[in-house]
Every structure is written in C-alpha cells, then in structure tokens.
Short mmCIF file of C-alpha atoms in Angstrom, two decimals:
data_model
loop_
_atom_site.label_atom_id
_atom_site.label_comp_id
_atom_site.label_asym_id
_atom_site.label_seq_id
_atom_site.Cartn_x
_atom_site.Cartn_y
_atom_site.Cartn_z
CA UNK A 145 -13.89 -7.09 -14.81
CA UNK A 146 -12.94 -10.46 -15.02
CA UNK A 147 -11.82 -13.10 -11.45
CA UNK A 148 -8.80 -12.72 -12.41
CA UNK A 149 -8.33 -8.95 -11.68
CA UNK A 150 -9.45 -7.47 -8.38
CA UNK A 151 -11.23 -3.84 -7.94
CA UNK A 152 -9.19 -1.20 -5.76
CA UNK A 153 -10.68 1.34 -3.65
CA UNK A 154 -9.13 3.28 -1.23
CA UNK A 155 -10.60 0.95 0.94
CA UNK A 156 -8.58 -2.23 0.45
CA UNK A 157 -5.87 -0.49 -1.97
CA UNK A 158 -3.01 -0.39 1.29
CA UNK A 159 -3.72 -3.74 2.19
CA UNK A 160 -3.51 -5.16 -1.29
CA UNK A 161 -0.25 -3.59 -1.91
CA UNK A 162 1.02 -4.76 1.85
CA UNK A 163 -0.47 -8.24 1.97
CA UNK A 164 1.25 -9.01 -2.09
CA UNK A 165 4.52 -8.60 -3.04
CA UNK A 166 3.82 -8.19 -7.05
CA UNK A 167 0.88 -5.96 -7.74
CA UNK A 168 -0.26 -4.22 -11.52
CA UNK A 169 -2.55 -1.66 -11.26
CA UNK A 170 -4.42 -0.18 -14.36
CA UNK A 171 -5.64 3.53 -13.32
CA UNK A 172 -8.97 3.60 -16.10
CA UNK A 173 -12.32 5.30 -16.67
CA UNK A 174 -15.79 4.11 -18.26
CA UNK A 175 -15.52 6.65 -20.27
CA UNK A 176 -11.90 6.34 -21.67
CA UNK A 177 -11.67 4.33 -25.25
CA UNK A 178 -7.54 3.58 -25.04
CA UNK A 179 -8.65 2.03 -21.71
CA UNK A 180 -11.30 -0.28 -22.96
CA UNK A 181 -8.96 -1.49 -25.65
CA UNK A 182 -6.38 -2.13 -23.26
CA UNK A 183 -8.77 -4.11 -20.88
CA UNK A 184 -8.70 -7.54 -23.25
CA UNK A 185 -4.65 -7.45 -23.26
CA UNK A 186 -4.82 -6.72 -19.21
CA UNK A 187 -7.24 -9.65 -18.76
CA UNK A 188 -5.25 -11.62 -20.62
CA UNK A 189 -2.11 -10.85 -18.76
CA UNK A 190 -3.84 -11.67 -15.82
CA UNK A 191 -5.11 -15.15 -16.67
CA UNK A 192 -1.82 -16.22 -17.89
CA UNK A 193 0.11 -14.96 -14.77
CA UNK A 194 -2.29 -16.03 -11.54
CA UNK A 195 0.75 -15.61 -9.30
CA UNK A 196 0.55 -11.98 -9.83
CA UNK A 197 -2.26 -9.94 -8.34
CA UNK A 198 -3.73 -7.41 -11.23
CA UNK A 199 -5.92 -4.46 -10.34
CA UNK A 200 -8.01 -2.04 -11.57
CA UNK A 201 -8.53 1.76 -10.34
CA UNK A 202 -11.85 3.25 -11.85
CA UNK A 203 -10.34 7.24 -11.25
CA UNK A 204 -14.25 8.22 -11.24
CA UNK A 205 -15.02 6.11 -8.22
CA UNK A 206 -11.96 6.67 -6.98
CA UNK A 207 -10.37 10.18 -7.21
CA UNK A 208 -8.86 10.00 -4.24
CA UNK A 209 -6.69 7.27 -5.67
CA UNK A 210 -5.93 8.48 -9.19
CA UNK A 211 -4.96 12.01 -7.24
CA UNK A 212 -2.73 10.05 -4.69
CA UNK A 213 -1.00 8.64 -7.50
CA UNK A 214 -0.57 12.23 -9.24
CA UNK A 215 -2.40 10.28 -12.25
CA UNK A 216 -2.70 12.74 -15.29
CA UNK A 217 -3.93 10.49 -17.85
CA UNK A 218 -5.61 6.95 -18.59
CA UNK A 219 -4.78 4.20 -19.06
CA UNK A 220 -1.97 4.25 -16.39
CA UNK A 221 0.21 1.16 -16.06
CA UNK A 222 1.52 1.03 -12.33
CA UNK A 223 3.80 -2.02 -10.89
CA UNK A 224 4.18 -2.13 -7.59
CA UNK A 225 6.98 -4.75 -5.71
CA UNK A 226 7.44 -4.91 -2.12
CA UNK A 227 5.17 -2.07 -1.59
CA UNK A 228 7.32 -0.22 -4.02
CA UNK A 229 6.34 1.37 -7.33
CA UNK A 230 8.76 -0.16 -10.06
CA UNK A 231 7.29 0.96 -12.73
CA UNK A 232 4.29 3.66 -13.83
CA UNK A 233 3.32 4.29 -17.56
CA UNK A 234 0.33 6.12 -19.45
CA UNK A 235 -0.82 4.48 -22.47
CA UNK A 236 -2.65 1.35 -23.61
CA UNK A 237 0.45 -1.10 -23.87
CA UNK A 238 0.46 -3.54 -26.57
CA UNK A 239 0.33 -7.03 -25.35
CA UNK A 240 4.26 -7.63 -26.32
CA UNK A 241 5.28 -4.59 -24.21
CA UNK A 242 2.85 -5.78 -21.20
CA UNK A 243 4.25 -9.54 -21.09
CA UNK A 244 8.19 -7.57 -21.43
CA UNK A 245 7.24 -5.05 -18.60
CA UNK A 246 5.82 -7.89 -16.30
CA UNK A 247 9.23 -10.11 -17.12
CA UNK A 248 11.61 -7.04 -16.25
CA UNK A 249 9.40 -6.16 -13.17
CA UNK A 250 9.95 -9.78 -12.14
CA UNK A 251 13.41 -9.71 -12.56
CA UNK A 252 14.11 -6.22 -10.68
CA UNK A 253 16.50 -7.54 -7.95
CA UNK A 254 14.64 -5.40 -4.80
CA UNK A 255 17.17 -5.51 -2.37
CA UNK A 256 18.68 -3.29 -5.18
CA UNK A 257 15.87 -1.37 -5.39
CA UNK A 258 15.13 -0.35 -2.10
CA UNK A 259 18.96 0.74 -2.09
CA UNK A 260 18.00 2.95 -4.54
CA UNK A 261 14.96 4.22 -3.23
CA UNK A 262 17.05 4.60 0.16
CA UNK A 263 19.74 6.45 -1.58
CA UNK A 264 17.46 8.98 -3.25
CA UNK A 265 15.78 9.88 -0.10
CA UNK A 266 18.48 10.69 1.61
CA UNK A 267 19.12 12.76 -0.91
CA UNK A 268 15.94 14.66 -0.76
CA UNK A 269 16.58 14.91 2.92
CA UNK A 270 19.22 16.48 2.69
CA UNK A 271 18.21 19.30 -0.32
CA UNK A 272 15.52 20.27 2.03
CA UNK A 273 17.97 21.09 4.97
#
C-alpha cells in the first residue's frame, strides 16, 4: 500500500468515513488476483486525486468489515459521500471507468441524495408497520 491510500480497520473505519466527506474504499484479499491487478489503477487514482481519501479493506483482517458491508466478492469498489454510500461495485474497474465513477461521485448533488435516502426510509418504515 502506497501514502497515498490509508488501511481501514474497524478500528478507525467510522471515523474515516465521519471526519471526510469523499471516501473510496477497495474491499480486497492477498489472495485475490482481480484485486492485485486492480491495485496499480487504485494507486494511481489516488495519487492523481489527493483531495480524496482512498482506502483499502483487507476482508481477511477484517471480516467484520467485509460482513458489515454484506461484501460477496473482491475487488469491491465502495464510494462513500457525506457518510453515505453513493456507489458499491464488484470487479477490478478499468482505469477509464475508475476516473468516470470518481467524476460522477463528485458531481452527485447530496442534498439530493440524502432526499433520496430520506425518502426510501420512510418507505421502509412504513412496509414494516
């Protein structure tokens, strides 16, 4: 893991995701080859956008995590905004699709969002009545 990426652990995940308001997170394994050939493109995703606070979940050492998340398989892509997951994807990503995803993600207006997000639970409140 390069500087520019910073290891989670269920430690200093919440924090992370409270004290930033843009957050990737790549859900990966030692073991896992689509993840090691999406680590370069992730690296260099994160060099070329320091702003942005890029992460990396080993699901081994943490399983906790990667089960929290309902992760099912690896690589997992997860973009978090204002402590709100925008956007969660299995698959190594090419580097085109990364730098789109992180443009969109940027672009997300998240007063929007959280409307949304308000809107749909709600909803789910009121199934489960």
């Amino acid at each position: 893991m390069s500087s520019a990426t910073l290891e989670l652990t269920k430690e200093n995940f919440d924090q992370t995701v409270t004290d930033n308001e843009f957050v990737l997170i790549d859900f990966w394994a030692s073991w896992c080859g689509p993840c090691k050939q999406f680590a370069p493109v992730y690296e260099k995703a994160a060099e070329a956008n320091p702003d942005l606070v890029f992460a990396k979940v080993d699901t081994e050492a943490q399983p906790e995590l990667a089960a929290a998340f309902n992760i099912q398989s690896i690589p997992t892509l997860m973009i978090v905004r204002d402590q709100v997951a925008v956007f969660a994807q299995p698959g190594a990503l090419p580097e085109a699709a990364l730098t789109d995803v992180i443009g969109q993600a940027r672009n997300l207006d998240m007063d929007e969002v959280r409307r949304q997000v308000a809107e749909e639970q709600a909803k789910q409140q009121e199934k489960e009545q």
